[in-house]
Structure formats: structure tokens, C-alpha cells
Short mmCIF file of N, CA and C in Angstrom, two decimals:
data_model
loop_
_atom_site.label_atom_id
_atom_site.label_comp_id
_atom_site.label_asym_id
_atom_site.label_seq_id
_atom_site.Cartn_x
_atom_site.Cartn_y
_atom_site.Cartn_z
N UNK A 18 -0.78 7.53 8.20
CA UNK A 18 0.53 7.81 7.58
C UNK A 18 0.20 7.81 6.10
N UNK A 19 0.95 9.15 5.60
CA UNK A 19 1.25 9.36 4.41
C UNK A 19 2.25 8.63 3.54
N UNK A 20 1.89 8.10 2.38
CA UNK A 20 3.02 7.46 1.69
C UNK A 20 4.34 8.31 1.22
N UNK A 21 5.35 8.02 1.64
CA UNK A 21 6.62 8.83 1.22
C UNK A 21 7.72 8.01 0.36
N UNK A 22 7.49 6.63 0.23
CA UNK A 22 8.61 5.96 -0.72
C UNK A 22 8.15 5.80 -1.93
N UNK A 23 8.86 5.57 -3.13
CA UNK A 23 8.40 5.45 -4.25
C UNK A 23 7.73 4.17 -4.53
N UNK A 24 8.08 2.89 -3.66
CA UNK A 24 7.24 1.52 -3.85
C UNK A 24 5.85 1.85 -3.27
N UNK A 25 5.65 2.87 -2.11
CA UNK A 25 4.20 2.90 -1.61
C UNK A 25 3.49 3.74 -2.80
N UNK A 26 3.77 4.74 -3.41
CA UNK A 26 3.23 5.22 -4.36
C UNK A 26 3.10 4.30 -5.65
N UNK A 27 3.83 3.37 -5.79
CA UNK A 27 3.57 2.47 -6.95
C UNK A 27 2.55 1.53 -6.57
N UNK A 28 2.58 1.05 -5.12
CA UNK A 28 1.35 0.06 -4.74
C UNK A 28 0.22 0.73 -4.78
N UNK A 29 -0.09 1.75 -4.53
CA UNK A 29 -1.18 2.55 -4.55
C UNK A 29 -1.50 2.77 -5.74
N UNK A 30 -0.84 2.99 -6.72
CA UNK A 30 -1.21 3.31 -8.23
C UNK A 30 -1.66 2.04 -8.74
N UNK A 31 -0.91 1.05 -8.53
CA UNK A 31 -1.43 -0.64 -9.09
C UNK A 31 -2.43 -1.01 -8.77
N UNK A 32 -2.64 -0.76 -7.16
CA UNK A 32 -3.74 -1.24 -6.51
C UNK A 32 -5.18 -0.40 -7.04
N UNK A 33 -5.07 0.83 -7.16
CA UNK A 33 -6.34 1.40 -7.60
C UNK A 33 -6.67 1.28 -9.04
N UNK A 34 -5.55 1.08 -9.84
CA UNK A 34 -5.91 0.68 -11.37
C UNK A 34 -6.54 -0.77 -11.34
N UNK A 35 -5.99 -1.90 -10.43
CA UNK A 35 -6.41 -3.13 -10.71
C UNK A 35 -7.95 -3.18 -9.97
N UNK A 36 -8.15 -2.55 -9.07
CA UNK A 36 -9.49 -2.58 -8.24
C UNK A 36 -10.48 -1.81 -9.23
N UNK A 37 -10.04 -0.79 -10.06
CA UNK A 37 -11.01 -0.09 -10.91
C UNK A 37 -11.39 -1.12 -12.07
N UNK A 38 -10.13 -1.76 -12.50
CA UNK A 38 -10.48 -2.70 -13.55
C UNK A 38 -11.20 -4.03 -13.34
N UNK A 39 -10.97 -4.51 -12.24
CA UNK A 39 -11.79 -5.48 -11.69
C UNK A 39 -13.40 -5.39 -11.40
N UNK A 40 -13.53 -4.01 -10.91
CA UNK A 40 -15.00 -3.71 -10.84
C UNK A 40 -15.64 -3.47 -12.11
N UNK A 41 -14.97 -2.94 -13.16
CA UNK A 41 -15.64 -3.05 -14.38
C UNK A 41 -15.72 -4.40 -15.09
N UNK A 42 -14.89 -5.20 -14.69
CA UNK A 42 -14.87 -6.73 -15.15
C UNK A 42 -16.25 -7.40 -14.62
N UNK A 43 -16.21 -7.24 -13.19
CA UNK A 43 -17.34 -7.56 -12.45
C UNK A 43 -18.67 -7.36 -12.92
N UNK A 44 -18.74 -5.97 -13.20
CA UNK A 44 -19.82 -5.39 -13.72
C UNK A 44 -20.26 -5.98 -15.00
N UNK A 45 -19.26 -6.17 -15.98
CA UNK A 45 -19.52 -6.77 -17.26
C UNK A 45 -19.85 -8.25 -17.23
N UNK A 46 -19.45 -8.93 -16.23
CA UNK A 46 -19.68 -10.35 -16.04
C UNK A 46 -21.08 -10.48 -15.56
N UNK A 47 -21.64 -9.62 -14.69
CA UNK A 47 -22.96 -9.78 -14.17
C UNK A 47 -23.95 -9.49 -15.20
N UNK A 48 -23.51 -8.32 -15.93
CA UNK A 48 -24.65 -7.80 -17.15
C UNK A 48 -24.35 -8.93 -18.32
N UNK A 49 -23.65 -9.92 -18.31
CA UNK A 49 -23.45 -10.63 -19.38
C UNK A 49 -22.89 -10.17 -20.67
N UNK A 50 -21.94 -9.12 -20.67
CA UNK A 50 -21.38 -8.41 -21.73
C UNK A 50 -20.11 -8.55 -22.03
N UNK A 51 -19.59 -9.70 -21.32
CA UNK A 51 -18.14 -9.90 -21.28
C UNK A 51 -17.55 -10.38 -22.80
N UNK A 52 -18.50 -11.28 -23.53
CA UNK A 52 -18.19 -11.67 -24.79
C UNK A 52 -17.21 -12.92 -24.54
N UNK A 53 -16.39 -13.15 -25.51
CA UNK A 53 -15.47 -14.25 -25.43
C UNK A 53 -13.95 -13.88 -24.85
N UNK A 54 -14.02 -14.54 -23.70
CA UNK A 54 -12.66 -14.14 -22.81
C UNK A 54 -11.64 -15.41 -22.69
N UNK A 55 -10.65 -15.31 -22.73
CA UNK A 55 -9.53 -16.47 -22.50
C UNK A 55 -9.46 -16.10 -21.12
N UNK A 56 -9.97 -17.02 -20.08
CA UNK A 56 -9.79 -16.95 -18.69
C UNK A 56 -8.45 -17.21 -18.26
N UNK A 57 -7.71 -17.94 -19.05
CA UNK A 57 -6.40 -18.35 -18.66
C UNK A 57 -5.45 -17.18 -18.97
N UNK A 58 -5.84 -16.19 -19.63
CA UNK A 58 -4.94 -14.93 -19.77
C UNK A 58 -5.29 -14.03 -18.69
N UNK A 59 -6.31 -14.01 -17.99
CA UNK A 59 -6.58 -12.95 -17.01
C UNK A 59 -5.55 -12.70 -15.87
N UNK A 60 -4.70 -13.84 -15.64
CA UNK A 60 -3.67 -13.45 -14.63
C UNK A 60 -2.70 -12.49 -15.31
N UNK A 61 -2.39 -12.62 -16.52
CA UNK A 61 -1.30 -11.77 -17.25
C UNK A 61 -1.85 -10.48 -17.49
N UNK A 62 -3.37 -10.23 -17.70
CA UNK A 62 -3.87 -9.04 -17.89
C UNK A 62 -3.98 -8.32 -16.63
N UNK A 63 -4.08 -9.06 -15.67
CA UNK A 63 -4.23 -8.50 -14.07
C UNK A 63 -2.97 -7.95 -13.83
N UNK A 64 -1.69 -8.52 -14.04
CA UNK A 64 -0.29 -8.23 -13.79
C UNK A 64 0.07 -7.00 -14.62
N UNK A 65 -0.36 -6.92 -15.83
CA UNK A 65 -0.19 -5.80 -16.86
C UNK A 65 -0.78 -4.57 -16.24
N UNK A 66 -2.15 -4.74 -15.99
CA UNK A 66 -3.09 -3.45 -15.35
C UNK A 66 -2.21 -2.98 -14.01
N UNK A 67 -1.88 -3.88 -12.94
CA UNK A 67 -1.23 -3.60 -11.91
C UNK A 67 0.14 -2.96 -12.17
N UNK A 68 0.90 -3.51 -13.21
CA UNK A 68 2.18 -2.67 -13.55
C UNK A 68 2.22 -1.45 -13.99
N UNK A 69 1.16 -1.23 -14.95
CA UNK A 69 0.82 0.13 -15.38
C UNK A 69 0.33 1.12 -14.62
N UNK A 70 -0.49 0.70 -13.42
CA UNK A 70 -0.60 1.60 -12.32
C UNK A 70 0.46 1.78 -11.38
N UNK A 71 1.43 0.77 -11.17
CA UNK A 71 2.61 0.96 -10.38
C UNK A 71 3.36 1.94 -10.96
N UNK A 72 3.64 2.11 -12.36
CA UNK A 72 4.53 2.88 -13.10
C UNK A 72 3.94 4.17 -12.94
N UNK A 73 2.71 4.32 -13.08
CA UNK A 73 2.04 5.74 -12.99
C UNK A 73 2.27 6.33 -11.56
N UNK A 74 2.10 5.51 -10.40
CA UNK A 74 2.27 5.83 -9.11
C UNK A 74 3.66 6.16 -8.72
N UNK A 75 4.75 5.62 -9.55
CA UNK A 75 6.11 5.97 -9.34
C UNK A 75 6.37 7.17 -9.98
N UNK A 76 5.69 7.43 -11.12
CA UNK A 76 5.91 8.77 -11.71
C UNK A 76 5.41 9.87 -10.92
N UNK A 77 3.99 9.71 -10.22
CA UNK A 77 3.67 10.83 -9.26
C UNK A 77 4.76 10.86 -7.95
N UNK A 78 5.27 9.87 -7.73
CA UNK A 78 6.24 10.17 -6.67
C UNK A 78 7.48 11.12 -7.33
N UNK A 79 8.00 10.61 -8.48
CA UNK A 79 9.22 11.38 -8.77
C UNK A 79 8.80 12.71 -9.09
N UNK A 80 7.53 13.00 -9.62
CA UNK A 80 7.43 14.40 -9.90
C UNK A 80 6.61 15.31 -8.60
N UNK A 81 6.69 14.91 -7.51
CA UNK A 81 5.77 15.43 -6.56
C UNK A 81 6.34 16.69 -6.06
N UNK A 82 7.67 16.90 -6.44
CA UNK A 82 8.25 18.30 -6.14
C UNK A 82 7.34 19.25 -7.04
N UNK A 83 7.16 19.02 -7.98
CA UNK A 83 6.44 20.02 -9.03
C UNK A 83 5.21 20.48 -8.46
N UNK A 84 4.62 19.67 -7.71
CA UNK A 84 3.37 19.96 -7.04
C UNK A 84 3.66 21.05 -5.97
N UNK A 85 4.57 20.76 -5.15
CA UNK A 85 4.88 21.50 -3.98
C UNK A 85 5.65 22.74 -4.54
N UNK A 86 6.16 22.94 -5.58
CA UNK A 86 7.09 24.01 -5.94
C UNK A 86 5.93 24.91 -6.90
N UNK A 87 5.33 24.52 -7.68
CA UNK A 87 4.44 25.24 -8.65
C UNK A 87 2.81 25.21 -8.49
N UNK A 88 2.50 24.75 -7.43
CA UNK A 88 1.20 24.49 -7.12
C UNK A 88 0.05 23.89 -8.24
N UNK A 89 -0.93 24.43 -8.60
CA UNK A 89 -1.94 23.94 -9.57
C UNK A 89 -1.14 23.55 -10.81
N UNK A 90 -0.19 24.54 -11.48
CA UNK A 90 0.35 24.15 -12.60
C UNK A 90 1.22 22.94 -12.54
N UNK A 91 1.99 22.75 -11.47
CA UNK A 91 2.66 21.52 -11.31
C UNK A 91 1.88 20.27 -11.25
N UNK A 92 0.74 20.40 -10.57
CA UNK A 92 -0.40 19.37 -10.33
C UNK A 92 -0.66 18.94 -12.02
N UNK A 93 -1.09 19.95 -12.67
CA UNK A 93 -1.42 19.61 -14.19
C UNK A 93 -0.43 19.12 -14.98
N UNK A 94 0.89 19.33 -14.74
CA UNK A 94 2.06 18.71 -15.47
C UNK A 94 2.06 17.30 -15.20
N UNK A 95 2.09 17.11 -13.87
CA UNK A 95 2.07 15.73 -13.14
C UNK A 95 0.79 14.84 -13.97
N UNK A 96 -0.21 15.41 -13.91
CA UNK A 96 -1.21 14.64 -14.51
C UNK A 96 -1.17 14.39 -16.11
N UNK A 97 -0.39 15.43 -16.88
CA UNK A 97 -0.12 15.29 -18.19
C UNK A 97 0.76 13.96 -18.46
N UNK A 98 1.89 14.07 -17.66
CA UNK A 98 2.89 13.06 -17.82
C UNK A 98 2.30 11.58 -17.49
N UNK A 99 1.45 11.52 -16.25
CA UNK A 99 1.02 10.43 -16.07
C UNK A 99 -0.02 9.57 -17.03
N UNK A 100 -0.94 10.56 -17.58
CA UNK A 100 -1.85 10.25 -18.51
C UNK A 100 -1.24 9.77 -19.87
N UNK A 101 -0.12 10.60 -20.05
CA UNK A 101 0.55 10.19 -21.35
C UNK A 101 1.21 8.86 -21.24
N UNK A 102 2.00 8.48 -19.94
CA UNK A 102 2.59 7.25 -19.64
C UNK A 102 1.46 6.08 -19.65
N UNK A 103 0.36 6.49 -19.11
CA UNK A 103 -0.79 5.34 -19.07
C UNK A 103 -1.21 5.06 -20.54
N UNK A 104 -1.44 5.91 -21.37
CA UNK A 104 -1.99 5.97 -22.78
C UNK A 104 -0.80 4.94 -23.43
N UNK A 105 0.46 5.48 -23.31
CA UNK A 105 1.53 4.60 -24.01
C UNK A 105 1.86 3.32 -23.51
N UNK A 106 1.43 3.12 -22.04
CA UNK A 106 1.44 1.76 -21.75
C UNK A 106 0.27 0.83 -22.14
N UNK A 107 -0.73 1.39 -22.44
CA UNK A 107 -1.82 0.87 -22.87
C UNK A 107 -1.71 0.38 -24.24
N UNK A 108 -1.07 1.16 -25.20
CA UNK A 108 -0.71 0.94 -26.48
C UNK A 108 0.40 -0.08 -26.76
N UNK A 109 1.27 -0.03 -26.00
CA UNK A 109 2.57 -1.08 -25.63
C UNK A 109 1.88 -2.46 -25.55
N UNK A 110 1.09 -2.59 -24.48
CA UNK A 110 0.91 -3.86 -24.05
C UNK A 110 -0.55 -4.23 -24.80
N UNK A 111 -1.44 -3.64 -25.21
CA UNK A 111 -2.46 -4.14 -25.77
C UNK A 111 -2.74 -3.77 -27.44
N UNK A 112 -2.33 -2.71 -27.89
CA UNK A 112 -2.36 -2.21 -29.15
C UNK A 112 -0.91 -1.89 -29.76
N UNK A 113 0.03 -2.64 -29.89
CA UNK A 113 1.18 -1.87 -30.31
C UNK A 113 1.36 -1.68 -31.62
N UNK A 114 0.59 -1.88 -32.44
CA UNK A 114 0.19 -1.12 -33.71
C UNK A 114 0.05 0.39 -33.79
N UNK A 115 -0.71 0.69 -32.62
CA UNK A 115 -1.00 2.20 -32.46
C UNK A 115 0.23 2.96 -32.31
N UNK A 116 1.46 2.34 -32.02
CA UNK A 116 2.62 3.25 -32.14
C UNK A 116 3.63 2.76 -33.11
N UNK A 117 2.96 2.15 -34.07
CA UNK A 117 3.79 1.72 -35.22
C UNK A 117 2.99 2.30 -36.58
N UNK A 118 2.26 1.38 -37.13
CA UNK A 118 1.66 1.55 -38.45
C UNK A 118 0.55 2.43 -38.18
N UNK A 119 -0.16 2.39 -37.18
CA UNK A 119 -1.52 3.04 -36.92
C UNK A 119 -1.18 4.25 -36.09
N UNK A 120 0.00 4.50 -36.05
CA UNK A 120 0.34 5.88 -35.26
C UNK A 120 -0.41 7.37 -35.57
N UNK A 121 -0.39 7.44 -36.86
CA UNK A 121 -0.81 8.63 -37.43
C UNK A 121 -2.55 8.71 -37.44
N UNK A 122 -2.88 7.55 -37.50
CA UNK A 122 -4.45 7.76 -37.44
C UNK A 122 -5.17 7.21 -36.25
N UNK A 123 -4.20 6.48 -35.41
CA UNK A 123 -5.00 6.23 -34.04
C UNK A 123 -4.26 6.66 -32.92
N UNK A 124 -2.89 6.23 -32.85
CA UNK A 124 -1.92 6.59 -31.69
C UNK A 124 -1.83 8.04 -31.34
N UNK A 125 -1.65 8.85 -32.31
CA UNK A 125 -1.35 10.33 -32.10
C UNK A 125 -2.62 10.99 -31.63
N UNK A 126 -3.66 10.70 -32.13
CA UNK A 126 -4.98 11.16 -31.79
C UNK A 126 -5.11 10.88 -30.26
N UNK A 127 -4.98 9.73 -29.96
CA UNK A 127 -5.04 9.24 -28.55
C UNK A 127 -4.15 10.01 -27.58
N UNK A 128 -2.85 10.06 -27.96
CA UNK A 128 -1.84 10.89 -27.16
C UNK A 128 -2.11 12.25 -27.14
N UNK A 129 -2.90 12.88 -28.31
CA UNK A 129 -3.29 14.16 -28.17
C UNK A 129 -4.49 14.33 -27.36
N UNK A 130 -5.55 13.35 -27.23
CA UNK A 130 -6.42 13.38 -26.26
C UNK A 130 -6.10 13.36 -24.89
N UNK A 131 -4.95 12.68 -24.48
CA UNK A 131 -4.51 12.63 -23.27
C UNK A 131 -3.85 14.07 -22.68
N UNK A 132 -3.48 14.83 -23.64
CA UNK A 132 -3.21 16.16 -23.12
C UNK A 132 -3.89 16.94 -22.35
N UNK A 133 -5.03 17.27 -22.81
CA UNK A 133 -6.20 17.94 -22.14
C UNK A 133 -6.80 17.20 -20.90
N UNK A 134 -6.87 15.92 -21.23
CA UNK A 134 -7.39 14.96 -20.15
C UNK A 134 -6.40 15.04 -18.91
N UNK A 135 -5.11 14.88 -19.21
CA UNK A 135 -4.27 14.73 -17.96
C UNK A 135 -3.96 16.14 -17.42
N UNK A 136 -3.75 17.13 -18.18
CA UNK A 136 -3.98 18.51 -17.27
C UNK A 136 -4.84 18.81 -16.64
N UNK A 137 -6.14 18.57 -17.07
CA UNK A 137 -7.34 18.78 -16.22
C UNK A 137 -7.45 17.86 -15.07
N UNK A 138 -7.19 16.51 -15.11
CA UNK A 138 -7.19 15.51 -14.29
C UNK A 138 -6.09 15.81 -12.96
N UNK A 139 -5.04 16.16 -13.54
CA UNK A 139 -3.99 16.46 -12.71
C UNK A 139 -4.24 17.72 -11.77
N UNK A 140 -4.75 18.72 -12.34
CA UNK A 140 -5.02 20.00 -11.67
C UNK A 140 -6.27 19.73 -10.57
N UNK A 141 -7.42 18.78 -11.25
CA UNK A 141 -8.39 18.53 -10.32
C UNK A 141 -8.08 17.72 -9.07
N UNK A 142 -7.16 16.68 -9.15
CA UNK A 142 -6.83 15.90 -8.23
C UNK A 142 -5.78 16.37 -7.22
N UNK A 143 -4.88 17.20 -7.75
CA UNK A 143 -3.85 18.11 -7.08
C UNK A 143 -4.84 18.91 -6.13
N UNK A 144 -5.64 19.57 -6.70
CA UNK A 144 -6.44 20.43 -5.83
C UNK A 144 -7.14 20.00 -4.75
N UNK A 145 -7.61 18.79 -4.85
CA UNK A 145 -8.22 18.11 -3.67
C UNK A 145 -7.15 17.74 -2.54
N UNK A 146 -6.00 17.61 -3.11
CA UNK A 146 -4.89 17.01 -2.05
C UNK A 146 -4.10 18.29 -1.68
N UNK A 147 -4.12 19.67 -2.23
CA UNK A 147 -3.28 20.57 -1.76
C UNK A 147 -3.64 20.91 -0.52
N UNK A 148 -4.75 21.06 0.19
CA UNK A 148 -4.77 21.30 1.53
C UNK A 148 -4.00 20.37 2.44
N UNK A 149 -4.14 19.19 2.06
CA UNK A 149 -3.32 18.09 2.95
C UNK A 149 -1.82 18.44 2.75
N UNK A 150 -1.45 18.55 1.58
CA UNK A 150 0.03 18.84 1.48
C UNK A 150 0.61 19.92 2.20
N UNK A 151 -0.05 21.27 2.19
CA UNK A 151 0.36 22.37 2.94
C UNK A 151 0.33 22.02 4.38
N UNK A 152 -0.96 21.24 4.81
CA UNK A 152 -0.81 21.11 6.35
C UNK A 152 0.38 20.28 6.56
N UNK A 153 0.71 19.44 5.82
CA UNK A 153 1.87 18.43 6.14
C UNK A 153 3.22 19.30 6.14
N UNK A 154 3.23 20.18 5.22
CA UNK A 154 4.51 21.09 5.04
C UNK A 154 4.64 21.97 6.36
N UNK A 155 3.51 22.24 6.94
CA UNK A 155 3.39 23.25 8.12
C UNK A 155 3.84 22.42 9.25
N UNK A 156 3.50 21.25 9.36
CA UNK A 156 3.76 20.27 10.52
C UNK A 156 5.31 20.06 10.40
N UNK A 157 5.80 19.79 9.22
CA UNK A 157 7.44 19.52 9.22
C UNK A 157 8.15 20.85 9.55
N UNK A 158 7.77 21.81 9.04
CA UNK A 158 8.37 23.24 9.22
C UNK A 158 8.44 23.53 10.74
N UNK A 159 7.24 23.28 11.36
CA UNK A 159 7.22 23.38 12.93
C UNK A 159 8.09 22.56 13.53
N UNK A 160 8.35 21.25 13.24
CA UNK A 160 8.90 20.14 13.83
C UNK A 160 10.49 20.42 13.58
N UNK A 161 10.70 21.12 12.45
CA UNK A 161 12.18 21.50 12.09
C UNK A 161 12.66 22.81 13.12
N UNK A 162 11.64 23.56 13.28
CA UNK A 162 11.88 24.79 13.99
C UNK A 162 11.92 24.61 15.63
N UNK A 163 11.13 23.68 15.91
CA UNK A 163 11.44 23.12 17.45
C UNK A 163 12.69 22.42 17.68
N UNK A 164 13.33 21.86 16.54
CA UNK A 164 14.37 21.03 16.68
C UNK A 164 15.49 22.10 16.65
N UNK A 165 15.41 23.02 15.94
CA UNK A 165 16.41 24.03 15.88
C UNK A 165 16.60 24.92 17.16
N UNK A 166 15.06 25.23 17.88
CA UNK A 166 15.20 25.87 19.03
C UNK A 166 15.92 25.21 20.29
N UNK A 167 15.46 23.67 20.21
CA UNK A 167 16.12 22.89 21.28
C UNK A 167 17.62 22.74 21.02
N UNK A 168 17.96 22.81 19.79
CA UNK A 168 19.56 22.65 19.65
C UNK A 168 20.19 24.09 19.84
N UNK A 169 19.52 25.18 19.76
CA UNK A 169 20.15 26.59 20.10
C UNK A 169 19.94 26.64 21.53
N UNK A 170 18.95 26.04 22.23
CA UNK A 170 19.06 26.10 23.65
C UNK A 170 20.02 25.38 24.37
N UNK A 171 20.38 23.97 23.83
CA UNK A 171 21.44 23.46 24.43
C UNK A 171 22.80 24.05 24.37
N UNK A 172 22.98 24.86 23.43
CA UNK A 172 24.21 25.18 22.78
C UNK A 172 24.26 26.33 23.87
N UNK A 173 23.43 27.14 24.45
CA UNK A 173 23.51 28.47 25.27
C UNK A 173 23.63 27.80 26.66
N UNK A 174 23.08 26.57 27.03
CA UNK A 174 23.49 25.82 28.17
C UNK A 174 24.71 25.62 28.74
#
């Protein structure tokens, strides 16, 4: 079953980002490169990471029509918006000064870096999902045509 509700996209986004972060943390713990960590704050950090992924997933849900309507260009735009939202979320939660006093020196270059990264990632990921999207669209169209045929047949009878 493919997700189609906003909260399903949010849960997928939150879960993927949380799992990716947990994997990196586990790797750092194993290598002994974690440094000083306030282990009491890890719950809040995990919630923040999940929340960022959830928001990104909901953005993808909200913009999915761009992919269907504009193809690879729509995919790139979705990637751009998601990457910008992700970077802004990171700055707000972990380095708020990057959106304030350090914006010109640090925040703006980061947001600028997110543009080509988001465009490329959106196009690349969308390209991988495009055949699935078109197959799903064909199934829906066929189903609707069958319903219309049944309705027309019943009216004639």
C-alpha cells in the first residue's frame, strides 16, 4: 500500500531521518568519536530530528502534485523546498544565530548550498519513483474507466 495521507508521509519522513541519525550516532559510539554528550538531552534531540523529518515528509505530500504535473522539473522543485526547509529547521533548532547575527557569513551560504543540492536530490529521487507514479496513475485511470463503463451499461439496461 502506498502512503497517501499527510500524516503517513510525515511518519515516513520522521522515521527515515531518525533512523539515519541513530545509525550515525551508533557508528560514532562504536568508533569512540562521540565526545562529550549530555545523554539526558538525547530524547529531546531525537524528538527534534523526528519532527524535522515529519515536516519534510508533509512538505513532500503537499507538493506531490508538482511531480505529477511537471515531471522531473516538479521533482526538482520539491527537492529544493524540502532541502531549504530542512536546513532552516536545523538552523532554528541547533544554531539559531545562523538566522540572525551570523546569517550573512554562515546562514546564507548554507541556504545557497541547499539550492543545487535540493534540485539535484529532488530530481534524482523523483526519477527513481516516477515509473511507480505513472503505473499507479494508469491503475487509477483504468479503475475509473471501468466504473464509468459499468455506470453507462447500467443506464442502458
